[in-house]
Short mmCIF file of C-alpha atoms in Angstrom, two decimals:
data_model
loop_
_atom_site.label_atom_id
_atom_site.label_comp_id
_atom_site.label_asym_id
_atom_site.label_seq_id
_atom_site.Cartn_x
_atom_site.Cartn_y
_atom_site.Cartn_z
CA MET A 23 0.01 -0.04 0.00
CA ALA A 24 2.95 2.32 0.58
CA ASP A 25 3.73 2.14 -3.19
CA ASP A 26 0.16 3.22 -4.00
CA ASN A 27 0.52 6.48 -2.15
CA LYS A 28 3.70 7.62 -3.98
CA ASN A 29 3.40 10.23 -6.72
CA THR A 30 4.87 8.55 -9.78
CA SER A 31 4.23 11.34 -12.25
CA LYS A 32 7.23 13.48 -13.16
CA PRO A 33 7.30 17.16 -14.10
CA GLY A 34 6.42 17.62 -17.72
CA THR A 35 4.47 14.40 -18.00
CA LYS A 36 1.84 14.45 -20.73
CA PRO A 37 -1.85 14.08 -19.79
CA GLY A 38 -2.09 10.85 -21.76
CA ASP A 39 0.74 9.33 -19.75
CA VAL A 40 -1.16 10.18 -16.57
CA PHE A 41 -4.24 8.29 -17.78
CA LYS A 42 -2.10 5.29 -18.82
CA HIS A 43 -0.55 5.26 -15.31
CA PHE A 44 -4.02 5.45 -13.74
CA TRP A 45 -5.33 2.58 -15.92
CA GLY A 46 -2.30 0.43 -14.98
CA GLU A 47 -2.93 1.03 -11.26
CA MET A 48 -6.61 0.12 -11.61
CA THR A 49 -5.92 -3.16 -13.45
CA LYS A 50 -2.92 -4.26 -11.27
CA PRO A 51 -3.68 -7.55 -9.38
CA PRO A 52 -4.11 -7.10 -5.57
CA LYS A 53 -1.16 -7.64 -3.28
CA TRP A 54 -2.70 -10.73 -1.56
CA MET A 55 -2.71 -12.55 -4.88
CA LYS A 56 1.02 -11.95 -5.27
CA ASP A 57 1.75 -13.11 -1.71
CA ALA A 58 -0.32 -16.25 -2.20
CA SER A 59 1.87 -17.26 -5.18
CA LYS A 60 5.11 -17.06 -3.11
CA PRO A 61 6.52 -20.37 -1.90
CA SER A 62 5.85 -21.18 1.79
CA SER A 63 8.79 -21.27 4.23
CA GLY A 64 7.30 -24.41 5.84
CA LYS A 65 7.34 -23.07 9.41
CA GLY A 66 3.58 -23.12 9.68
CA LYS A 67 3.33 -26.87 8.93
CA ASP A 68 4.20 -27.97 12.48
CA ASP A 69 1.38 -30.24 13.66
CA GLY A 70 2.21 -29.59 17.30
CA LYS A 71 3.25 -33.15 18.07
CA LYS A 72 6.59 -32.11 19.41
CA ASN A 73 5.02 -29.60 21.77
CA GLU A 74 2.36 -32.18 22.78
CA ALA A 75 5.01 -34.79 23.53
CA GLY A 76 7.13 -32.40 25.49
CA ALA A 77 4.30 -31.06 27.59
CA SER A 78 2.99 -34.52 28.52
CA THR A 79 6.26 -36.30 29.20
CA PRO A 80 6.01 -37.64 32.72
CA LYS A 81 8.14 -35.65 35.15
CA LYS A 82 10.36 -37.17 37.82
CA ARG A 83 8.19 -38.27 40.69
CA GLN A 84 8.56 -36.04 43.75
CA PRO A 85 7.99 -37.06 47.36
CA PRO A 86 4.61 -36.05 48.83
CA SER A 87 4.10 -32.32 49.03
CA TRP A 88 3.80 -32.33 52.89
CA TRP A 89 7.24 -33.89 52.99
CA SER A 90 8.97 -32.20 50.09
CA TRP A 91 8.52 -29.90 47.14
CA SER A 92 5.13 -29.48 45.53
CA THR A 93 4.57 -27.96 42.09
CA SER A 94 1.27 -26.52 43.19
CA ASP A 95 3.07 -23.50 44.72
CA GLY A 96 3.45 -22.12 41.18
CA VAL A 97 5.70 -19.38 39.86
CA PRO A 98 4.97 -16.06 41.71
CA GLN A 99 3.61 -13.38 39.42
CA LYS A 100 2.83 -9.75 39.86
CA ARG A 101 -0.66 -9.31 41.39
CA THR A 102 -3.04 -6.56 40.48
CA PRO A 103 -5.20 -4.98 43.17
CA SER A 104 -8.44 -6.02 41.54
CA LYS A 105 -7.44 -9.70 41.26
CA LYS A 106 -6.12 -9.63 44.88
CA THR A 107 -9.39 -8.41 46.27
CA SER A 108 -11.60 -10.76 44.30
CA ARG A 109 -9.61 -13.81 45.40
CA ILE A 110 -9.71 -13.00 49.03
CA GLU A 111 -13.51 -12.61 49.10
CA SER A 112 -15.64 -15.57 49.64
CA ALA A 113 -16.36 -17.10 46.23
CA PRO A 114 -19.80 -18.54 45.49
CA GLU A 115 -20.05 -22.23 44.91
CA PRO A 116 -19.42 -22.91 41.20
CA ALA A 117 -22.27 -24.52 39.34
CA PRO A 118 -21.78 -28.05 38.09
CA ALA A 119 -19.96 -28.22 34.80
CA PRO A 120 -22.32 -28.03 31.85
CA ALA A 121 -22.67 -30.90 29.44
CA PRO A 122 -19.65 -31.08 27.11
CA SER A 123 -20.24 -29.32 23.80
CA THR A 124 -20.15 -31.41 20.68
CA SER A 125 -18.74 -28.50 18.66
CA LYS A 126 -15.68 -29.76 16.77
CA SER A 127 -14.10 -26.29 16.84
CA ASN A 128 -14.37 -25.72 20.60
CA ALA A 129 -13.73 -29.14 22.05
CA PRO A 130 -10.01 -29.48 21.15
CA ASN A 131 -9.28 -26.05 22.61
CA LYS A 132 -11.01 -26.97 25.90
CA ALA A 133 -8.95 -30.09 26.28
CA LYS A 134 -5.73 -28.30 25.42
CA SER A 135 -6.27 -25.45 27.84
CA LYS A 136 -7.31 -27.86 30.63
CA SER A 137 -4.07 -29.82 30.27
CA LYS A 138 -2.04 -26.66 30.85
CA SER A 139 -3.84 -25.33 33.98
CA SER A 140 -4.46 -28.59 35.78
CA PRO A 141 -2.70 -31.45 34.07
CA ARG A 142 -3.94 -34.07 36.44
CA THR A 143 -7.56 -33.01 36.73
CA PRO A 144 -10.06 -35.48 35.17
CA VAL A 145 -12.83 -33.90 33.17
CA GLY A 146 -15.83 -35.39 31.50
CA HIS A 147 -17.19 -38.68 30.24
CA GLY A 148 -18.68 -37.75 26.81
CA LYS A 149 -17.02 -38.19 23.42
CA SER A 150 -16.39 -34.49 23.14
CA ASP A 151 -14.19 -34.73 26.30
CA LEU A 152 -11.46 -36.12 24.09
CA GLY A 153 -11.59 -33.45 21.41
CA ARG A 154 -13.11 -34.52 18.06
CA ASP A 155 -16.09 -36.85 18.16
CA HIS A 156 -14.78 -39.45 15.74
CA ASP A 157 -12.64 -42.34 16.99
CA ASP A 158 -9.02 -42.81 16.01
CA SER A 159 -7.69 -45.94 14.37
CA LEU A 160 -5.99 -48.50 16.55
CA SER A 161 -2.59 -47.73 15.04
CA THR A 162 -3.04 -43.98 15.83
CA VAL A 163 -3.96 -44.76 19.46
CA HIS A 164 -0.96 -47.03 19.86
CA SER A 165 1.30 -44.40 18.27
CA ILE A 166 0.13 -41.81 20.79
CA ILE A 167 0.62 -44.22 23.70
CA ARG A 168 4.22 -44.96 22.59
CA ARG A 169 4.96 -41.30 22.04
CA HIS A 170 4.28 -40.66 25.71
CA GLY A 171 6.48 -43.47 26.98
CA PHE A 172 3.73 -46.03 27.62
CA SER A 173 3.44 -49.56 26.20
CA PRO A 174 0.38 -50.44 24.10
CA ALA A 175 0.65 -53.98 25.54
CA VAL A 176 -0.83 -52.57 28.77
CA LEU A 177 -4.26 -52.32 26.98
CA LYS A 178 -4.22 -56.03 26.22
CA ALA A 179 -3.29 -56.83 29.88
CA TYR A 180 -6.35 -54.97 30.98
CA GLY A 181 -8.54 -56.33 28.20
CA LEU A 182 -9.19 -52.84 26.90
CA THR A 183 -9.69 -51.48 23.37
CA ALA A 184 -9.00 -47.77 23.28
CA THR A 185 -10.57 -45.65 20.54
CA LYS A 186 -9.07 -42.38 21.74
CA CYS A 187 -6.08 -41.35 23.82
CA GLU A 188 -5.10 -37.99 25.29
CA PRO A 189 -2.19 -37.17 27.71
CA PHE A 190 -2.85 -35.32 30.98
CA GLY A 191 0.56 -34.80 32.55
CA PRO A 192 1.78 -38.24 33.75
CA VAL A 193 -1.64 -39.78 32.99
CA LEU A 194 -3.16 -41.00 29.74
CA ARG A 195 -6.92 -40.65 29.44
CA LEU A 196 -8.37 -43.41 27.32
CA ARG A 197 -11.78 -43.69 25.75
CA THR A 198 -12.83 -47.34 25.93
CA PRO A 199 -16.10 -49.37 25.85
CA LYS A 200 -15.82 -49.41 29.66
CA GLY A 201 -15.80 -45.63 29.75
CA LEU A 202 -13.08 -43.12 30.31
CA ILE A 203 -9.97 -44.69 31.95
CA ALA A 204 -6.97 -43.02 33.57
CA LEU A 205 -3.76 -44.97 32.83
CA LYS A 206 -0.70 -44.13 34.87
CA LYS A 207 2.89 -45.35 34.90
CA THR A 208 3.97 -45.48 38.50
CA GLU A 209 7.10 -45.99 40.62
CA LEU A 210 5.06 -47.94 43.17
CA THR A 211 5.90 -51.58 43.74
CA PRO A 212 3.27 -54.34 43.39
CA LYS A 213 2.97 -54.69 47.14
CA GLN A 214 2.36 -50.94 47.53
CA VAL A 215 -0.42 -51.01 44.93
CA GLN A 216 -1.89 -54.02 46.63
CA PHE A 217 -1.94 -52.10 49.94
CA LEU A 218 -3.82 -49.21 48.29
CA HIS A 219 -6.20 -51.64 46.65
CA GLN A 220 -6.99 -53.34 49.96
CA SER A 221 -7.54 -49.96 51.58
CA PHE A 222 -9.97 -48.93 48.80
CA LEU A 223 -12.00 -52.09 49.29
CA TYR A 224 -12.13 -51.43 53.02
CA LEU A 225 -13.27 -47.87 52.42
CA GLU A 226 -16.05 -49.15 50.12
CA GLU A 227 -17.17 -51.51 52.93
CA ARG A 228 -17.39 -48.50 55.23
CA LYS A 229 -19.53 -46.66 52.65
CA PHE A 230 -16.84 -44.16 51.63
CA THR A 231 -16.60 -44.12 47.85
CA ARG A 232 -15.27 -40.72 46.96
CA PHE A 233 -12.08 -41.94 45.31
CA ALA A 234 -11.07 -43.50 42.00
CA PRO A 235 -10.92 -47.35 42.46
CA PHE A 236 -8.42 -49.46 40.59
CA LEU A 237 -9.33 -51.27 37.38
CA LEU A 238 -8.37 -54.95 37.61
CA SER A 239 -6.27 -56.60 34.90
CA THR A 240 -7.33 -59.80 33.11
CA GLU A 241 -5.41 -61.65 35.87
CA GLY A 242 -7.46 -59.94 38.58
CA LEU A 243 -4.61 -57.68 39.79
CA PRO A 244 -4.83 -53.88 40.41
CA TYR A 245 -1.65 -53.30 38.37
CA VAL A 246 0.15 -54.40 35.25
CA GLN A 247 3.82 -54.95 34.66
CA VAL A 248 5.11 -54.52 31.09
CA GLY A 249 8.77 -54.25 30.04
CA GLY A 250 9.95 -53.59 33.61
CA ASP A 251 7.44 -50.72 34.08
CA MET A 252 4.51 -50.60 36.54
CA TYR A 253 1.10 -49.33 35.53
CA TYR A 254 -2.26 -48.96 37.19
CA ALA A 255 -5.57 -47.79 35.81
CA THR A 256 -8.60 -46.18 37.43
CA GLN A 257 -11.98 -44.90 36.34
CA TRP A 258 -11.79 -41.27 35.15
CA VAL A 259 -13.45 -38.91 37.64
CA ARG A 260 -15.60 -36.16 36.20
CA GLY A 261 -15.07 -32.66 37.56
CA GLN A 262 -12.43 -30.01 38.18
CA GLU A 263 -9.67 -29.53 40.68
CA VAL A 264 -10.71 -28.02 44.02
CA ASP A 265 -10.46 -24.26 44.37
CA PHE A 266 -9.25 -23.48 47.89
CA ARG A 267 -10.40 -19.89 47.48
CA SER A 268 -14.03 -21.10 47.27
CA ARG A 269 -15.56 -21.36 50.77
CA PRO A 270 -18.16 -23.94 49.76
CA GLN A 271 -15.53 -26.15 48.10
CA LEU A 272 -13.20 -25.70 51.06
CA ALA A 273 -16.03 -26.75 53.40
CA LEU A 274 -16.74 -29.87 51.38
CA THR A 275 -13.05 -30.69 51.18
CA ALA A 276 -12.58 -30.50 54.97
CA ARG A 277 -15.67 -32.65 55.64
CA THR A 278 -14.64 -35.15 52.99
CA LEU A 279 -11.12 -35.43 54.53
CA ALA A 280 -12.55 -35.99 58.00
CA GLU A 281 -14.90 -38.71 56.65
CA PHE A 282 -12.01 -40.33 54.84
CA HIS A 283 -9.94 -40.43 58.03
CA GLU A 284 -12.82 -41.88 60.02
CA ALA A 285 -13.78 -44.48 57.41
CA SER A 286 -10.21 -45.76 57.20
CA ARG A 287 -9.88 -46.51 60.91
CA GLY A 288 -9.78 -50.23 61.65
CA PHE A 289 -8.20 -51.12 58.31
CA GLU A 290 -5.74 -54.00 58.79
CA PRO A 291 -3.85 -54.74 55.60
CA LYS A 292 -2.82 -58.26 54.72
CA GLY A 293 0.86 -58.38 54.05
CA TYR A 294 2.75 -55.17 53.31
CA ALA A 295 1.96 -51.85 55.00
CA PRO A 296 4.03 -48.62 54.76
CA ALA A 297 5.76 -47.23 57.84
CA MET A 298 3.54 -45.30 60.20
CA LEU A 299 4.16 -41.55 60.58
CA PHE A 300 3.67 -41.00 64.26
CA ASP A 301 7.32 -40.11 64.96
CA LEU A 302 6.76 -36.50 64.04
CA ALA A 303 9.39 -34.99 66.34
CA ASP A 304 12.08 -37.21 64.80
CA ARG A 305 11.05 -36.44 61.21
CA PHE A 306 10.89 -32.70 61.74
CA GLN A 307 14.19 -32.75 63.60
CA ASP A 308 15.74 -34.25 60.44
CA ARG A 309 14.35 -31.33 58.41
CA ARG A 310 15.72 -28.82 60.88
CA ASP A 311 19.13 -30.46 60.64
CA GLU A 312 18.95 -30.32 56.83
CA LEU A 313 18.45 -26.55 56.97
CA VAL A 314 21.58 -26.23 59.14
CA LEU A 315 23.49 -28.46 56.67
CA TRP A 316 22.42 -26.41 53.68
CA LYS A 317 23.44 -23.26 55.50
CA LYS A 318 26.95 -24.60 55.99
CA ARG A 319 27.08 -25.71 52.35
CA ALA A 320 26.05 -22.23 51.10
CA LYS A 321 28.55 -20.51 53.35
CA VAL A 322 31.56 -22.43 52.15
CA LYS A 323 30.88 -21.72 48.50
CA SER A 324 33.61 -19.57 46.97
CA ARG A 325 31.10 -17.96 44.64
CA PRO A 326 27.58 -18.22 46.11
CA ASP A 327 24.82 -17.42 43.60
CA LEU A 328 21.76 -15.25 44.19
CA LEU A 329 19.82 -18.25 45.52
CA ASP A 330 22.53 -18.96 48.10
CA GLN A 331 22.56 -15.32 49.14
CA LYS A 332 18.79 -15.26 49.52
CA PHE A 333 18.83 -18.54 51.46
CA LEU A 334 21.46 -17.27 53.92
CA ALA A 335 19.59 -14.01 54.41
CA LEU A 336 16.40 -15.87 55.37
CA VAL A 337 17.43 -19.14 57.01
CA ASP A 338 18.13 -18.17 60.66
CA PRO A 339 14.61 -17.01 61.58
CA TYR A 340 13.21 -20.18 59.96
CA ILE A 341 15.57 -22.38 62.03
CA LYS A 342 14.18 -20.70 65.13
CA GLN A 343 10.68 -21.54 63.92
CA CYS A 344 11.78 -25.20 63.56
CA ASP A 345 13.01 -25.14 67.19
CA GLU A 346 9.67 -23.75 68.36
CA ALA A 347 7.71 -26.40 66.48
CA LEU A 348 9.95 -29.16 67.77
CA SER A 349 9.65 -28.03 71.38
CA ILE A 350 5.85 -28.39 71.08
CA LEU A 351 5.94 -31.77 69.36
CA LYS A 352 8.24 -33.12 72.12
CA ARG A 353 5.84 -32.23 74.87
CA PRO A 354 4.77 -35.26 76.99
CA ALA A 355 1.06 -34.61 76.40
CA VAL A 356 1.57 -34.52 72.64
CA ARG A 357 3.61 -37.71 72.63
CA ALA A 358 0.97 -39.38 74.76
CA HIS A 359 -1.71 -38.43 72.25
CA LEU A 360 0.33 -39.85 69.36
CA LEU A 361 0.78 -43.12 71.16
CA HIS A 362 -2.95 -43.27 71.77
CA GLU A 363 -3.86 -42.49 68.15
CA GLU A 364 -1.36 -45.09 66.96
CA ASP A 365 -3.59 -47.78 68.50
CA ASP A 366 -6.43 -46.90 66.07
CA PRO A 367 -4.70 -45.01 63.23
CA PRO A 368 -6.41 -43.37 60.33
CA LEU A 369 -5.14 -43.51 56.81
CA CYS A 370 -3.63 -40.21 55.63
CA HIS A 371 -3.56 -38.97 52.05
CA LEU A 372 -0.24 -37.07 52.52
CA ASP A 373 -0.40 -35.35 49.13
CA LEU A 374 -3.32 -32.93 49.46
CA THR A 375 -2.61 -30.56 46.65
CA PRO A 376 -5.58 -29.09 44.73
CA TYR A 377 -5.07 -31.27 41.68
CA ASN A 378 -5.40 -34.39 43.86
CA MET A 379 -8.88 -33.42 44.92
CA VAL A 380 -11.63 -33.22 42.31
CA TYR A 381 -14.81 -31.18 42.72
CA THR A 382 -17.22 -33.38 40.83
CA THR A 383 -20.24 -32.29 38.79
CA ASN A 384 -22.60 -33.70 41.38
CA GLY A 385 -21.12 -31.43 44.06
CA GLN A 386 -18.82 -33.86 45.88
CA ILE A 387 -15.13 -33.93 46.55
CA CYS A 388 -13.27 -36.97 45.22
CA LEU A 389 -9.76 -37.87 46.41
CA ILE A 390 -7.33 -39.10 43.76
CA ASP A 391 -3.65 -40.07 43.56
CA LEU A 392 -3.28 -41.68 46.96
CA ASP A 393 0.17 -43.15 46.02
CA PHE A 394 1.72 -41.87 49.32
CA ALA A 395 -1.09 -42.90 51.62
CA ALA A 396 0.03 -44.27 55.00
CA PHE A 397 -1.15 -44.50 58.58
CA GLY A 398 -0.43 -41.32 60.61
CA PRO A 399 -2.00 -38.62 62.76
CA ARG A 400 -4.89 -36.96 61.00
CA THR A 401 -3.52 -33.52 61.96
CA LEU A 402 -0.79 -34.11 59.35
CA ASP A 403 -3.35 -34.05 56.51
CA LEU A 404 -5.38 -31.35 58.23
CA ALA A 405 -2.36 -29.01 58.63
CA HIS A 406 -1.46 -29.50 55.03
CA LEU A 407 -5.00 -28.61 53.82
CA VAL A 408 -5.17 -25.55 56.12
CA ARG A 409 -1.75 -24.28 55.08
CA ARG A 410 -2.56 -24.50 51.38
CA ALA A 411 -5.86 -22.73 51.86
CA LEU A 412 -4.32 -19.97 54.07
CA GLN A 413 -1.58 -19.31 51.54
CA ARG A 414 -4.25 -18.66 48.89
CA ALA A 415 -6.20 -16.33 51.15
CA GLU A 416 -3.22 -14.40 52.56
CA TRP A 417 -3.56 -16.06 55.95
CA GLU A 418 -7.09 -14.91 56.82
CA GLU A 419 -8.34 -16.38 60.07
CA ASP A 420 -11.75 -17.03 58.57
CA VAL A 421 -10.24 -19.75 56.39
CA MET A 422 -9.12 -21.62 59.50
CA ARG A 423 -12.45 -21.32 61.20
CA HIS A 424 -14.18 -22.54 57.98
CA VAL A 425 -12.01 -25.64 57.81
CA LEU A 426 -12.25 -26.52 61.48
CA VAL A 427 -16.03 -26.10 61.73
CA ASN A 428 -16.55 -28.55 58.89
CA TYR A 429 -13.82 -31.01 59.94
CA ASN A 430 -15.11 -31.04 63.53
CA ALA A 431 -18.68 -31.79 62.28
CA VAL A 432 -17.44 -35.38 61.65
CA ARG A 433 -15.24 -35.86 64.71
CA LEU A 434 -14.08 -33.22 67.19
CA LEU A 435 -10.35 -32.47 67.43
CA THR A 436 -8.93 -32.94 70.93
CA VAL A 437 -6.94 -30.17 72.71
CA GLN A 438 -3.64 -31.95 71.96
CA GLU A 439 -4.58 -32.18 68.26
CA TYR A 440 -5.03 -28.40 68.27
CA VAL A 441 -1.58 -28.11 69.84
CA MET A 442 -0.14 -30.35 67.13
CA LEU A 443 -1.91 -28.43 64.42
CA TYR A 444 -0.34 -25.23 65.70
CA ALA A 445 3.14 -26.80 65.78
CA LEU A 446 2.75 -28.11 62.22
CA LEU A 447 1.76 -24.62 61.01
CA VAL A 448 4.70 -23.03 62.87
CA PHE A 449 7.20 -25.24 61.07
CA PRO A 450 8.39 -23.39 57.91
CA HIS A 451 7.24 -25.90 55.35
CA ARG A 452 7.33 -23.67 52.32
CA PHE A 453 10.86 -22.42 52.98
CA TRP A 454 12.05 -25.93 53.72
CA ARG A 455 10.45 -27.34 50.52
CA ILE A 456 12.13 -24.70 48.34
CA SER A 457 15.53 -25.32 49.94
CA TYR A 458 15.11 -29.05 49.62
CA GLN A 459 14.32 -28.77 45.95
CA HIS A 460 17.31 -26.42 45.37
CA TYR A 461 19.98 -28.22 47.37
CA GLU A 462 18.90 -31.82 47.00
CA ILE A 463 16.99 -32.15 43.71
CA GLY A 464 18.46 -29.53 41.38
CA HIS A 465 18.82 -25.87 40.52
CA ASP A 466 15.82 -24.09 39.07
CA PRO A 467 15.74 -20.35 38.21
CA HIS A 468 12.19 -20.19 39.66
CA HIS A 469 13.52 -20.95 43.14
CA LEU A 470 14.55 -17.33 43.71
CA GLY A 471 10.96 -16.33 43.01
CA TYR A 472 9.67 -18.93 45.39
CA TYR A 473 11.96 -17.62 48.16
CA GLU A 474 10.61 -14.10 47.52
CA LEU A 475 7.06 -15.45 47.68
CA ALA A 476 7.76 -17.06 51.12
CA GLU A 477 9.41 -13.91 52.29
CA ALA A 478 6.45 -11.76 51.15
CA GLU A 479 3.89 -13.81 53.07
CA GLU A 480 5.83 -13.99 56.35
CA GLU A 481 4.40 -10.96 58.01
CA GLN A 482 0.82 -12.10 57.44
CA ARG A 483 1.76 -15.66 58.37
CA GLN A 484 3.27 -14.54 61.69
CA ALA A 485 0.28 -12.41 62.57
CA PHE A 486 -2.01 -15.40 62.01
CA LEU A 487 0.23 -17.75 64.02
CA LYS A 488 0.32 -15.29 66.93
CA ASN A 489 -3.49 -15.18 67.17
CA PHE A 490 -4.03 -18.89 66.65
CA GLY A 491 -1.31 -19.75 69.15
CA GLN A 492 -3.06 -17.57 71.77
CA GLN A 493 -6.33 -19.39 71.14
CA VAL A 494 -4.66 -22.78 71.55
CA GLU A 495 -3.03 -21.70 74.84
CA ARG A 496 -6.38 -20.67 76.23
CA MET A 497 -7.77 -24.14 75.34
CA ARG A 498 -4.95 -25.80 77.25
CA ARG A 499 -5.80 -23.94 80.52
#
């Protein structure tokens, strides 16, 4: 268009020449026709398979988030005042998800965006849940399964015929005649999966069914071994990951967790059982010692990086918080309560991140991914849930009250459990997790932002702990 605006006539040009020039401009083909005839560079022909494979490659399995690093913390981003206010306010209960659209243009986009925001959140049971309505060929399904590091032989071991396959983080969602199936490659051993399967059967006997049961193989086992790899499959749960900022969802989550704890009491596994987790003082002493060790390691570096400098600037107050938490956990009354609860222990989830709890379309909370489940004090799970919710609400006391009211509706907490809950919240879990990830797992440029996020919340966290600690002390008197 820039050429069209230039004055191409020269001084002394004859009138006839001007009309010839005008006629040439009017009959010249448009620019888009010229561009269409140019050869393509080929960059736009990428079908997205490389990106899809990279995004869905299973990541290295981390320890449970109460014990170690959890990806649900996210990368800190700049917050705007409007978003900050809206997230703190009590959110109305979201309506059940509408029926999946059969539109071919919208369905693939929904599935793609869902895999980015919550890769492990199961959604839907209709055909449109897996993008296009038409089925894929068997060779296409097997190709997708191989691309994501799974073996197609697993389908035969389960007696399944998949007509569609879609990756969701470390899980493959399969469309089969038996419905939607979640297939997962796991690092669990056969005896660990058997323990979980037994616990699920016991929970069903106790009328607690808000979890995803295992699918049995053709041999009647809750797992399949192919090529040295372990797999298990469950029914796909319809819903979305829990939003801790929603008071109704938070209330349901607290009540569901309490009912899960109570329903699991009395379970006696046959054979293997993971180690119990009632030695809290010893376990948290190990974490405190690790902070001291990492401090020494950072100090002796000849060229400490920005992460080391940030860690050294923050670590001493957090070590003092460890000491305070340990002094509470070592009290005789607390130890006596732990010994008493060990006689009738509940099963703890131990990985209560939002994407491991599904808010279903019928308004329930479903617990998924119980790979780390073990017997332990129920306050371990409760403290994890409360801490996650408080972090998302900038440590508002109303969040704690909301959780406790609904949890206590199932079974009241004892005074010593309140004391333990306070101690578990005093312990600097977030700072310890970031440091563990940095010094034991591997360097990540996001860790500096995580440290800054922990530092930014500390004033509000301490104000909350001061008030909650005073309330607990009044209960002890």
